[in-house]
Short mmCIF file of C-alpha atoms in Angstrom, two decimals:
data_model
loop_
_atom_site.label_atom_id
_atom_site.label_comp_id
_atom_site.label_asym_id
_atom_site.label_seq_id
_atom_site.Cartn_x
_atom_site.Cartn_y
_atom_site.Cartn_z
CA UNK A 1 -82.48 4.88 -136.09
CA UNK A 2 -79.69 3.46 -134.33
CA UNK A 3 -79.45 2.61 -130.69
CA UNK A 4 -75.98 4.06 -129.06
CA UNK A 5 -74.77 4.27 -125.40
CA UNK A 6 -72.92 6.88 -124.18
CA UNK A 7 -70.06 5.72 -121.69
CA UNK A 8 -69.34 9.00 -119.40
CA UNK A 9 -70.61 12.46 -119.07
CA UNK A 10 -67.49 14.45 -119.21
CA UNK A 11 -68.01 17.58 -121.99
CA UNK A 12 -66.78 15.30 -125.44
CA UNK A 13 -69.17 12.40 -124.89
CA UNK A 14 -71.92 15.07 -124.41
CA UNK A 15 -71.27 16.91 -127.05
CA UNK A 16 -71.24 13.64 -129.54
CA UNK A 17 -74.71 12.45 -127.64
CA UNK A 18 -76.32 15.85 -128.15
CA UNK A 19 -75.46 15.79 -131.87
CA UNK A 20 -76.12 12.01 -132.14
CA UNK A 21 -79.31 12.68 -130.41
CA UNK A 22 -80.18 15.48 -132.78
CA UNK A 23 -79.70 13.52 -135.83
CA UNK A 24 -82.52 11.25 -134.44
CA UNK A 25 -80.75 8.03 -132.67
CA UNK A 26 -81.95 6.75 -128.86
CA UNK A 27 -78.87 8.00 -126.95
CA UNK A 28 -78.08 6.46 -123.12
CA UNK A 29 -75.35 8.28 -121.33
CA UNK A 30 -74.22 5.43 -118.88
CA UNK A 31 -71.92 8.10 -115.68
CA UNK A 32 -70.04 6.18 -112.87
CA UNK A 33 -70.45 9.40 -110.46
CA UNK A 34 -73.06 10.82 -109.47
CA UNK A 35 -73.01 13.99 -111.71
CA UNK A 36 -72.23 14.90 -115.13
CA UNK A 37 -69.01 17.27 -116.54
CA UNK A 38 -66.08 15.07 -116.14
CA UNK A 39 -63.07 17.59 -115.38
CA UNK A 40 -65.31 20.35 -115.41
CA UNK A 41 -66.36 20.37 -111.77
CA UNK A 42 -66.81 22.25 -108.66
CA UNK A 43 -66.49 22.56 -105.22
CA UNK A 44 -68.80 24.67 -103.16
CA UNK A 45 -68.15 25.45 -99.05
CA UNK A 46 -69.80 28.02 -96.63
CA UNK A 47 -71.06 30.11 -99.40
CA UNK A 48 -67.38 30.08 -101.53
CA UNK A 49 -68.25 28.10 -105.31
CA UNK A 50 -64.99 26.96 -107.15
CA UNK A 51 -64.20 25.44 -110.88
CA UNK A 52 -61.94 22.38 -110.19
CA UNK A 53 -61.01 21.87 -113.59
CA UNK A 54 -60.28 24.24 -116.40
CA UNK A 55 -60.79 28.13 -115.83
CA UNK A 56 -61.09 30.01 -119.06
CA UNK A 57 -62.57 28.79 -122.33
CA UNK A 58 -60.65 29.26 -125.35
CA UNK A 59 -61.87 28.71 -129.22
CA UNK A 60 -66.02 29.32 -128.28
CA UNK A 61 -66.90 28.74 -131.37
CA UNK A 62 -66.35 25.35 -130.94
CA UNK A 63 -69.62 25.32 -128.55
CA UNK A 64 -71.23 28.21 -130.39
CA UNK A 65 -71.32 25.42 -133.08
CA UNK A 66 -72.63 22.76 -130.58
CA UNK A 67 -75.76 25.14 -129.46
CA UNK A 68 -75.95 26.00 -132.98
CA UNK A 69 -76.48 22.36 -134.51
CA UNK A 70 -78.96 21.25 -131.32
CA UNK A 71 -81.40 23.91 -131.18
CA UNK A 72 -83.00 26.74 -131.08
CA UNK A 73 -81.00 28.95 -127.86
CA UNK A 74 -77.34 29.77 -129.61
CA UNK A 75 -74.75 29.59 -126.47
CA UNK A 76 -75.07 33.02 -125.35
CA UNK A 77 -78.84 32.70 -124.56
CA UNK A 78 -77.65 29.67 -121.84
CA UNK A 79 -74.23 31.03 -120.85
CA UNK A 80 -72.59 34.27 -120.05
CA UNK A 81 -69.34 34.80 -122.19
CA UNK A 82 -66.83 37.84 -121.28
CA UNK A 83 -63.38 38.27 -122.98
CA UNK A 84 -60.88 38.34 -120.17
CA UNK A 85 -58.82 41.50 -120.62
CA UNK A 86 -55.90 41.38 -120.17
CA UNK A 87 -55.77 37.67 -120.98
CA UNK A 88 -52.94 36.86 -118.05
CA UNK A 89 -50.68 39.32 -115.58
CA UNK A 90 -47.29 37.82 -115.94
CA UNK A 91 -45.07 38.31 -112.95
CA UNK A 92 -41.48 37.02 -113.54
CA UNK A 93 -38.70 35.80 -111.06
CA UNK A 94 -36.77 38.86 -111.21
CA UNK A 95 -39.49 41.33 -110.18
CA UNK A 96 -40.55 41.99 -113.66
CA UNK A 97 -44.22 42.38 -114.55
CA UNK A 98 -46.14 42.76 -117.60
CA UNK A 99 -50.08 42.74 -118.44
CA UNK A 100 -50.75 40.93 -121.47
CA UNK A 101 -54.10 42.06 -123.65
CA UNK A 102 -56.33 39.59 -125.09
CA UNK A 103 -56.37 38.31 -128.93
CA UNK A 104 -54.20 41.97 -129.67
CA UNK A 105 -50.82 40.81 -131.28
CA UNK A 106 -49.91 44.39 -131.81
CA UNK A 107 -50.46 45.04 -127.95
CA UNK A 108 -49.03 42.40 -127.12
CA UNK A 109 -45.59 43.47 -128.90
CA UNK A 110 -46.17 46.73 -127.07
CA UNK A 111 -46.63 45.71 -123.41
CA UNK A 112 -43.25 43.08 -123.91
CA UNK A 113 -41.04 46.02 -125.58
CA UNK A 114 -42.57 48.16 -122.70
CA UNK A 115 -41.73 45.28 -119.85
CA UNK A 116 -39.15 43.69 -120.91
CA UNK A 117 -37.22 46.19 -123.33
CA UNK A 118 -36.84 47.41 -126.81
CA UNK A 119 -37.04 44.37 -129.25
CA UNK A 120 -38.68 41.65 -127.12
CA UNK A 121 -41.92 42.46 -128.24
CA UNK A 122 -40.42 42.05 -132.06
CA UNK A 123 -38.83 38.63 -131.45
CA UNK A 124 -42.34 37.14 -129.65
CA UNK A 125 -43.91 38.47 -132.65
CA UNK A 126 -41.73 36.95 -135.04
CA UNK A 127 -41.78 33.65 -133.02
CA UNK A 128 -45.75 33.86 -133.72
CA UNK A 129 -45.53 34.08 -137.17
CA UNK A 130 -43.90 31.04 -137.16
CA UNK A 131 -46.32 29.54 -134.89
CA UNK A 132 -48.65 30.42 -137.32
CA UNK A 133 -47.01 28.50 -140.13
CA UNK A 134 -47.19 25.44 -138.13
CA UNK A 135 -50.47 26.13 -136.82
CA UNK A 136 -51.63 26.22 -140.69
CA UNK A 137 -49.86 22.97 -141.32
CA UNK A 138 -51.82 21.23 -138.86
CA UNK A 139 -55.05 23.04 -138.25
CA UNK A 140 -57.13 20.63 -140.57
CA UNK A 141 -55.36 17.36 -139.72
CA UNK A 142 -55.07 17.94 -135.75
CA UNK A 143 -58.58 19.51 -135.14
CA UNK A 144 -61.28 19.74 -137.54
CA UNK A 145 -60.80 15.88 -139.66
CA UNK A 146 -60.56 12.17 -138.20
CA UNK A 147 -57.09 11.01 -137.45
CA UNK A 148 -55.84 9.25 -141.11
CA UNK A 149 -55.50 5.54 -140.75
CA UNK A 150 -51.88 6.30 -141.41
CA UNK A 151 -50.67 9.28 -138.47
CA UNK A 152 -47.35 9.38 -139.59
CA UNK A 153 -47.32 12.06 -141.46
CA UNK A 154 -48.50 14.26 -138.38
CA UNK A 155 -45.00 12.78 -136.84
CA UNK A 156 -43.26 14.62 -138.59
CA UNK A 157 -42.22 18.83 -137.30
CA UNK A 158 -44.27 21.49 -138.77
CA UNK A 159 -42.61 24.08 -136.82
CA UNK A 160 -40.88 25.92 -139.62
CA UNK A 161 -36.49 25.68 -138.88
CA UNK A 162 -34.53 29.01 -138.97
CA UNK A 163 -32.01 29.73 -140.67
CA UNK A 164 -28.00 29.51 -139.41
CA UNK A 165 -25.94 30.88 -142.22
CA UNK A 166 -26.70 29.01 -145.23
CA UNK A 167 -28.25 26.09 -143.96
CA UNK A 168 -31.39 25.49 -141.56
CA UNK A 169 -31.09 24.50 -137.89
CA UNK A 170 -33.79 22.05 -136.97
CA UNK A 171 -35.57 23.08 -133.80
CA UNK A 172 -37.05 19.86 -132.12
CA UNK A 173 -37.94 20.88 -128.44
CA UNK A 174 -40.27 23.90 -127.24
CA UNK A 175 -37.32 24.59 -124.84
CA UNK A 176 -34.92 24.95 -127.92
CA UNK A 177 -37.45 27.52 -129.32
CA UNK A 178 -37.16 30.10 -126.28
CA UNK A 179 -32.98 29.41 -125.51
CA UNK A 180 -32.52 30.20 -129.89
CA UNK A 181 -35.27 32.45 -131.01
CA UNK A 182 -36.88 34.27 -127.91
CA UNK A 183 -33.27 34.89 -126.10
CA UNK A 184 -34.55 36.48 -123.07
CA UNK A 185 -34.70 33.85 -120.08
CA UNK A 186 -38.34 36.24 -119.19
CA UNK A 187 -39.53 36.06 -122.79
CA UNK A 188 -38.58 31.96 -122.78
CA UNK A 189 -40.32 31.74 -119.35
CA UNK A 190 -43.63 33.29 -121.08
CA UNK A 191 -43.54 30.37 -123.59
CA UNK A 192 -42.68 27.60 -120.93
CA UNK A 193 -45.63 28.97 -119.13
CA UNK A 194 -48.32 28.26 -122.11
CA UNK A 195 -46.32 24.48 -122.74
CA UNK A 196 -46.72 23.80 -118.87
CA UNK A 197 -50.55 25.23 -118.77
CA UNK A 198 -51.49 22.40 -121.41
CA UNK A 199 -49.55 19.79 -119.16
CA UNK A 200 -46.26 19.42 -121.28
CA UNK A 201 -43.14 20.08 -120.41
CA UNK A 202 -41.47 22.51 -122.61
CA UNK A 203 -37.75 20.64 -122.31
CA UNK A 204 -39.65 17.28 -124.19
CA UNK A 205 -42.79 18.50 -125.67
CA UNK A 206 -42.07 19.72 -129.59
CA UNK A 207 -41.35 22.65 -130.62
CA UNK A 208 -45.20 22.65 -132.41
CA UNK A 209 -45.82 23.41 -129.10
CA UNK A 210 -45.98 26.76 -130.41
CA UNK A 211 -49.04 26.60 -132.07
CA UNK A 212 -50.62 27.12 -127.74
CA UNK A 213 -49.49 29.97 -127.29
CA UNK A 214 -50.31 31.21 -131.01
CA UNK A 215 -54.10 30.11 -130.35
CA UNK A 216 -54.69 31.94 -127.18
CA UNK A 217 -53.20 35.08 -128.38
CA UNK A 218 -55.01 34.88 -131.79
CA UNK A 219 -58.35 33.58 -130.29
CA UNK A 220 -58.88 35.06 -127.33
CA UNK A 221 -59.83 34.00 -123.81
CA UNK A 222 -62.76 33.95 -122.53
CA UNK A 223 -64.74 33.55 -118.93
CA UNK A 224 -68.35 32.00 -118.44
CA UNK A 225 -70.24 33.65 -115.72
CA UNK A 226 -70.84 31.24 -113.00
CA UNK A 227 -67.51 29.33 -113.58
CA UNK A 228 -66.91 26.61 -116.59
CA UNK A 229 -69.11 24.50 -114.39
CA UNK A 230 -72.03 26.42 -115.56
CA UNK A 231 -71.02 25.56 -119.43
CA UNK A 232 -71.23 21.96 -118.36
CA UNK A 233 -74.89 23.02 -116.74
CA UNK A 234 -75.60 24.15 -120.18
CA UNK A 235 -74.68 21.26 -122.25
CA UNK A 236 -76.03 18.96 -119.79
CA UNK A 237 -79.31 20.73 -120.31
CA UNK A 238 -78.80 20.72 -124.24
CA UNK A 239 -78.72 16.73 -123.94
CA UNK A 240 -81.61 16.62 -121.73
CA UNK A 241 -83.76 18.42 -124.20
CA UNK A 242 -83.02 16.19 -126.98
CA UNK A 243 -84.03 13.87 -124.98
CA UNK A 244 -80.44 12.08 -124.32
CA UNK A 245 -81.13 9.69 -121.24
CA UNK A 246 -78.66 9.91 -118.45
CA UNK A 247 -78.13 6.70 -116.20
CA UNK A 248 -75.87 8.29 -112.79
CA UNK A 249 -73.77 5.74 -110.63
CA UNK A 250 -73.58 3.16 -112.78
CA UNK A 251 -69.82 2.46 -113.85
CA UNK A 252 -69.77 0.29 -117.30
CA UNK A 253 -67.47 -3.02 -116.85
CA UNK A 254 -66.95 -3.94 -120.43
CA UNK A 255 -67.79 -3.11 -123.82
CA UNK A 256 -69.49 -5.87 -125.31
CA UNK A 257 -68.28 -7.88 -128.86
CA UNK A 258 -70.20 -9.82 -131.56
CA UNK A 259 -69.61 -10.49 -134.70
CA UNK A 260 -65.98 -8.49 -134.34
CA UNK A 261 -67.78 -5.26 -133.59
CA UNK A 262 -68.84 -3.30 -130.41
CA UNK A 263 -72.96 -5.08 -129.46
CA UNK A 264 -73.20 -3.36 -126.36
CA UNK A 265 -72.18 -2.79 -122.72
CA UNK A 266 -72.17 -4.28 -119.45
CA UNK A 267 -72.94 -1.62 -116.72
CA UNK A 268 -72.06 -2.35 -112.87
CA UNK A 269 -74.62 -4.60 -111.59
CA UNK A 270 -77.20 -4.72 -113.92
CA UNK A 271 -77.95 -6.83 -117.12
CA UNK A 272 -76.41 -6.22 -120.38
CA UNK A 273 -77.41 -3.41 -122.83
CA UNK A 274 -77.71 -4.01 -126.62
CA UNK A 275 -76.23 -0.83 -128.83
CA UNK A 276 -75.76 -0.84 -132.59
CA UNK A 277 -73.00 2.12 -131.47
CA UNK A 278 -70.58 2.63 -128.41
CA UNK A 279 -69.25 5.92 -127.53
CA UNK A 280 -66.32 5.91 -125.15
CA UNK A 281 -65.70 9.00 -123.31
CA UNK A 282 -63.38 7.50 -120.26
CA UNK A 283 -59.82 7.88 -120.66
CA UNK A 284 -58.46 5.36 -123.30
CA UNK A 285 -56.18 3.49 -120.20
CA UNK A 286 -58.67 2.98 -118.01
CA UNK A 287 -61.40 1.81 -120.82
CA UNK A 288 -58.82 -1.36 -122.19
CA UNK A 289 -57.90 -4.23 -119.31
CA UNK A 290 -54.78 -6.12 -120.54
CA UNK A 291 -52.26 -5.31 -123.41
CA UNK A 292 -54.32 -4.28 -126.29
CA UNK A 293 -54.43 -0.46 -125.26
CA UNK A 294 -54.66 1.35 -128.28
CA UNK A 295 -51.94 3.55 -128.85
CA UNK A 296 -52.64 7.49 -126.60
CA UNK A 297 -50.72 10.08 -125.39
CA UNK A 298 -48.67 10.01 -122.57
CA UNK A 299 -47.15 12.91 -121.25
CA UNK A 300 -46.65 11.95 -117.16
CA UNK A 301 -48.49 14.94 -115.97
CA UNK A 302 -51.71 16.09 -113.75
CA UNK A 303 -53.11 19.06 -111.70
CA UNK A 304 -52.41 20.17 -107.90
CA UNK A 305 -55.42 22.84 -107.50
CA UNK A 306 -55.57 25.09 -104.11
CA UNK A 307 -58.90 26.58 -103.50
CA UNK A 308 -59.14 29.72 -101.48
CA UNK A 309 -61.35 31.45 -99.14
CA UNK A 310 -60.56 34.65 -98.47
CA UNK A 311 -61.98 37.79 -96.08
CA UNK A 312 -62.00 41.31 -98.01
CA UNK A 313 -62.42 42.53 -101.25
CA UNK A 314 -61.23 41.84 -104.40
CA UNK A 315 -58.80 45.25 -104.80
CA UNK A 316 -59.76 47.78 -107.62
CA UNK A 317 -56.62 46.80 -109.93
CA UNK A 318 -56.86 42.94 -109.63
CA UNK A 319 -56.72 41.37 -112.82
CA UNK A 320 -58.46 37.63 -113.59
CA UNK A 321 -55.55 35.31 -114.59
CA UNK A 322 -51.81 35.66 -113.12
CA UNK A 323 -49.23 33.50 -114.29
CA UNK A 324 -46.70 33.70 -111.15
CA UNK A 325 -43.29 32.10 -112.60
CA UNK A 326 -41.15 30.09 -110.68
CA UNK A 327 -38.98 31.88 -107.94
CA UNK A 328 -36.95 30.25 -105.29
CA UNK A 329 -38.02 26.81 -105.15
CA UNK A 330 -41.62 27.43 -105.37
CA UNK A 331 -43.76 25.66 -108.43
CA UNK A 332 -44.82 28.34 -111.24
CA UNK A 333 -48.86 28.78 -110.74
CA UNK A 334 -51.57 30.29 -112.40
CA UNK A 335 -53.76 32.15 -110.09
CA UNK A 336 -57.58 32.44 -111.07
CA UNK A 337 -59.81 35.54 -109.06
CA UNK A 338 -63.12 35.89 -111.19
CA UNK A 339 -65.02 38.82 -110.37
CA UNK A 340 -67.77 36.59 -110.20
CA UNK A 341 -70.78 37.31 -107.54
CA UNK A 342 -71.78 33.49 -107.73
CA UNK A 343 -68.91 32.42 -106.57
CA UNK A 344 -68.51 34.28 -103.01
CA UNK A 345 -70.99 34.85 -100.54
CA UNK A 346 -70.73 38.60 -101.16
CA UNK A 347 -68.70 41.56 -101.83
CA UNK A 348 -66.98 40.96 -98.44
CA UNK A 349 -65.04 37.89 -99.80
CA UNK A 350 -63.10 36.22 -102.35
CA UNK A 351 -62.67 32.87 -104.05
CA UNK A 352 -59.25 32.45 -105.63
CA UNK A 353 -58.07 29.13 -107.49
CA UNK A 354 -54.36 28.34 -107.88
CA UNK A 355 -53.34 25.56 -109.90
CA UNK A 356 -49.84 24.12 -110.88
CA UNK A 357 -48.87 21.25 -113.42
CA UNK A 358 -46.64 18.41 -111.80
CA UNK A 359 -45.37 15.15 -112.74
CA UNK A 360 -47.69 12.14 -111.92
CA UNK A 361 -46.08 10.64 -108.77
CA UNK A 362 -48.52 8.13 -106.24
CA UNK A 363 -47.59 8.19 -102.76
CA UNK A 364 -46.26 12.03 -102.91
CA UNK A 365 -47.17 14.10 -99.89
CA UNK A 366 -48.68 17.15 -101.57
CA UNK A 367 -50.01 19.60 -98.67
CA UNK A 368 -46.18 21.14 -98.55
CA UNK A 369 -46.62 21.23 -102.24
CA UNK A 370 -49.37 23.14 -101.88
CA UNK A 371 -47.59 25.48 -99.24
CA UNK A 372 -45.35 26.61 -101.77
CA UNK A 373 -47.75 27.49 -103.95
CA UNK A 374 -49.74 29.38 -101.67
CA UNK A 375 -46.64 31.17 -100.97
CA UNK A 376 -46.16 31.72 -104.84
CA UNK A 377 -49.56 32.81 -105.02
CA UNK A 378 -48.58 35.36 -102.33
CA UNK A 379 -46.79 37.68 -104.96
CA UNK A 380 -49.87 37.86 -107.12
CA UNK A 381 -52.91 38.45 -104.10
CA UNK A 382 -51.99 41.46 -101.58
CA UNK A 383 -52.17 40.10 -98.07
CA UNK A 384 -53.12 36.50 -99.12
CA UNK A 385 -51.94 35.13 -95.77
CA UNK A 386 -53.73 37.68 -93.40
CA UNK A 387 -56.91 37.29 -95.54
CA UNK A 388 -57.45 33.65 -95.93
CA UNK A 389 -60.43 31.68 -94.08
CA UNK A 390 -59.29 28.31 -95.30
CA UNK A 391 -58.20 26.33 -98.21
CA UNK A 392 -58.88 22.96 -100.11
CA UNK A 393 -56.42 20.99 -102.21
CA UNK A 394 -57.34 19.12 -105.35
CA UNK A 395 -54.81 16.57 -105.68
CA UNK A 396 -53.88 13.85 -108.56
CA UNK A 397 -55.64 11.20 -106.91
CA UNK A 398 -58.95 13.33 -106.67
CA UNK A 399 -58.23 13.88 -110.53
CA UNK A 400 -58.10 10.36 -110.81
CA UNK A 401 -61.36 9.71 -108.85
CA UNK A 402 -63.40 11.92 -110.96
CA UNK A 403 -62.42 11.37 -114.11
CA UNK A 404 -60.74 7.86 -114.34
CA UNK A 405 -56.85 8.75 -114.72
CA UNK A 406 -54.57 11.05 -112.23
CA UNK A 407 -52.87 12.28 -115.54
CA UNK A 408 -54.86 15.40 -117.34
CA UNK A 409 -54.34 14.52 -121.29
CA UNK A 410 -52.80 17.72 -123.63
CA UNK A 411 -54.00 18.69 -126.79
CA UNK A 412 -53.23 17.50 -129.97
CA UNK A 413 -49.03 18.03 -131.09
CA UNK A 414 -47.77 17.30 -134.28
CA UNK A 415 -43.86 16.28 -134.62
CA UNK A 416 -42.28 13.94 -131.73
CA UNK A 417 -42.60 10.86 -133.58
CA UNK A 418 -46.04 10.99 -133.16
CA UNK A 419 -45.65 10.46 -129.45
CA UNK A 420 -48.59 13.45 -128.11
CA UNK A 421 -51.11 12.14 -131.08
CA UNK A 422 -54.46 10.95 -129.12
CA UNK A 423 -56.05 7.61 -129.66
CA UNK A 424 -58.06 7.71 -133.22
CA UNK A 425 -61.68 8.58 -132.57
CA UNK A 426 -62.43 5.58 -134.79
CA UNK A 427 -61.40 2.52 -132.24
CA UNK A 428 -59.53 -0.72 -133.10
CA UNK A 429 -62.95 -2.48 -132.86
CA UNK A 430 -65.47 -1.59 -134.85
CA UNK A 431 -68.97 -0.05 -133.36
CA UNK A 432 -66.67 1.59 -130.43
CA UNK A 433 -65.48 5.30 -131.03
CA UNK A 434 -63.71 7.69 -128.28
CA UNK A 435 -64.82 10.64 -127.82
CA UNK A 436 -63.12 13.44 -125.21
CA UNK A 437 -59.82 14.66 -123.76
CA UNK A 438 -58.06 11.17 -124.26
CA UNK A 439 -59.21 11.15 -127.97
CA UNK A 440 -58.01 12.86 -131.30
CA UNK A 441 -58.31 16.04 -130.65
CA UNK A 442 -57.13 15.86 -127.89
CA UNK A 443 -57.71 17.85 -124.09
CA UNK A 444 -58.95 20.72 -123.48
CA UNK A 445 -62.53 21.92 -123.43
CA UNK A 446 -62.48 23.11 -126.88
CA UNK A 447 -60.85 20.26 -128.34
CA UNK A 448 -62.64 17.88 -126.31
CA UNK A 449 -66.34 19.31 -127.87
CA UNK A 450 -64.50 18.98 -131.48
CA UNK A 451 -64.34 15.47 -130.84
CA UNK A 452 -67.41 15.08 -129.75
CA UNK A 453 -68.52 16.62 -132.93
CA UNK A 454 -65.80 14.24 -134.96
CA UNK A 455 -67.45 11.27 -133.33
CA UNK A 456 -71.13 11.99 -133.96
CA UNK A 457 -69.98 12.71 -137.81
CA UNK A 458 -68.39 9.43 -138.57
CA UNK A 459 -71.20 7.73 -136.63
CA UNK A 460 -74.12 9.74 -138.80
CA UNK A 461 -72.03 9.96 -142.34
CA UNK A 462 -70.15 7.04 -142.21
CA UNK A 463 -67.23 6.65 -144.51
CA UNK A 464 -68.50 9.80 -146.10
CA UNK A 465 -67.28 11.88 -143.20
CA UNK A 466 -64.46 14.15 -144.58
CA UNK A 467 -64.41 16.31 -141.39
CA UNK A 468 -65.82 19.65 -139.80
CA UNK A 469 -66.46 22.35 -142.23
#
């Protein structure tokens, strides 16, 4: 069978070496840290543990799939899965708060004509039956098959136009979508929210956009106990038992070419390594030296995260995810407080994440950034200020250091020219596929472990490889 190196550990390039590994090749994982997960990390202090990358896992089937294909334990014998109900508290500028349930479009429609006022909950659900048009235009093509050797059909806007009289008004931004359809500045903030949680900016990103919020609400959210770290624990340990080799600290220089395909790589101090295969899981602009980056998304944005310790309980009504929207100059965050006993010394305490999306900017001070959303956070935490112990902030540049690139890639989106499509999984040089975040599917931990499972298909099929079924 074939020899094929691994480059990174982040959750895509272990998912395509478990499967690789499965299907009976000699798989080397070659990680320039010191640990594996990528994005999915932690940060532990006096007793406090907290996820420094994503929060809540959305589509687990993806990974059900994963422990399904590798071996014997299915994913809920190595993880602990619990729907988060509601999904997300939603606390608007004007005062206005409303609990949204999880994967319950009916409820849904309830709690918004309940918040918000008779007919808001009709016009979000009409908005997501047009999500879910678009959604079924590009659920094969954007997530379960290779990226065609010809994209531009996905360039094109699947997001179904509405009607104005007798003709149809194109809708081409996500921003357009909640100013024409939603008409409700709280309703359009809700939808902003979901663009901005993915990293995209609602005012550019396409109105296919829609197809976020659509999956969430449809699919459900869900929280693994110990934090997301422990579902990188788990598929860490998958790899391990199939035998996948894992080389720490060793950065890979260059990809290796003979013959006009992929040979090999050359890791950080050490002597070449032959491969018949090369998986990339870096990000795509930090992989390439020169011009000849293949073409990626871009979309300009990263993650400020605030970690913090606090003294007291969390209170009886406390929900797991607020969305805190943006009020008087201060950023719109997400607030994270898992009622999670491995993540707090004991019942005495609490460990709270905050997070915002912000435009990629080096040099930027961001410790009065992250007063302001402390201060945001404020409105969702009772007595956040008397109760904290300390906080750390996560900035761009520690982004940057652990996985490769400050910016945090989006998934997948349809329309825009074909301006948010990922790199191809399939390389411009032969041998050398991309597998993760910066790859067709795209980011996000689901999407990253269907491109992990893309990868190890075209690797193991070949050209027979129509896609997931």
């Amino acid at each position: 069978m074939a020899r094929i190196v691994v480059i990174g550990a982040g959750l895509g390039a272990m998912a395509a070496a478990a499967r690789l590994a499965v299907a009976g090749h000699t798989v080397t994982v070659y990680e320039k840290t010191s640990t594996y997960g990528g994005a999915v990390g932690r940060f532990e202090r006096d007793g406090f543990a907290f996820d420094t990358g994503p929060g809540l896992l959305h589509l687990p089937a993806v990974y059900r799939d994963l422990f399904v294909k590798t071996g014997k334990e299915p994913l809920e014998e190595c993880v602990s899965l619990t729907q988060v109900d509601p999904a997300a508290r939603h606390l608007f500028a004007d005062g206005t708060r409303v609990d949204l349930p999880n994967a319950s479009r009916a409820g849904t429609v309830a709690a918004l004509d309940a918040a918000l006022g008779a007919g808001a909950g009709e016009r979000w659900g009409d908005f997501l039956t047009r999500a879910r048009e678009a959604w079924d235009r590009t659920r094969r093509p954007l997530l379960e098959e290779p990226q065609p050797a010809d994209p531009a059909p996905l360039s094109r806007e699947p997001y179904p136009a509405l009607k104005a009289g007798l003709l149809r008004r194109p809708t081409t931004t996500l921003a357009q979508v909640g100013a024409r359809e939603l008409r409700d500045p709280r309703l359009a903030a809700l939808l902003d929210a979901y663009a901005w949680s993915y990293g995209f900016d609602p005012a550019t990103a396409p109105a296919s956009a829609a197809v976020l919020p659509y999956m969430e609400q449809t699919f459900g959210s869900w929280y693994v106990g110990g934090g997301l770290r422990a579902l990188a624990d788990a598929v860490y340990e998958r790899c391990r038992k199939r035998r996948v080799e894992f080389v720490f600290d060793t950065p890979v220089e260059d990809v290796l070419e003979k013959d006009g395909r992929a040979a090999g790589v050359r890791p950080a101090g050490g002597e070449t390594v032959e491969a018949d295969h090369v998986v990339s899981g870096a990000p795509v602009p930090a992989l390439y030296h020169g011009p000849d980056v293949p073409r990626h998304q871009v979309n300009g944005t990263s993650r400020v995260t605030v970690c913090l310790a606090l003294r007291g309980p969390r209170e009886a009504d406390a929900v797991h995810r607020t969305v805190v929207h943006a009020e008087g100059g201060r950023p719109t965050v997400t607030v994270l407080r898992p009622d999670d006993p491995a993540l707090r010394p004991d019942g005495a305490y609490e460990s709270v994440t905050v997070t915002a999306t912000v435009r990629t900017s080096p040099g930027q001070a961001w410790e009065p950034f992250a007063d302001r959303m402390v201060e945001a956070a404020g409105r969702a935490v009772p007595g956040l200020a008397e109760r904290l112990l300390w906080r750390h902030v996560r900035t761009p540049e520690d982004v940057r250091r652990d996985t490769g690139a400050a910016e945090v890639p989006g998934p997948a989106l349809a329309g825009a020219g074909g301006r948010l499509l990922p790199a191809a999984n399939r390389s411009p040089l032969p041998g050398l596929y991309l597998a993760g975040g910066w790859s067709h599917p795209g980011g996000g931990l689901a999407h990253a472990g269907m491109s992990g499972a893309l990868v190890a298909g075209l690797i193991v099929e070949g050209a027979d490889f129509r896609g997931s079924r």
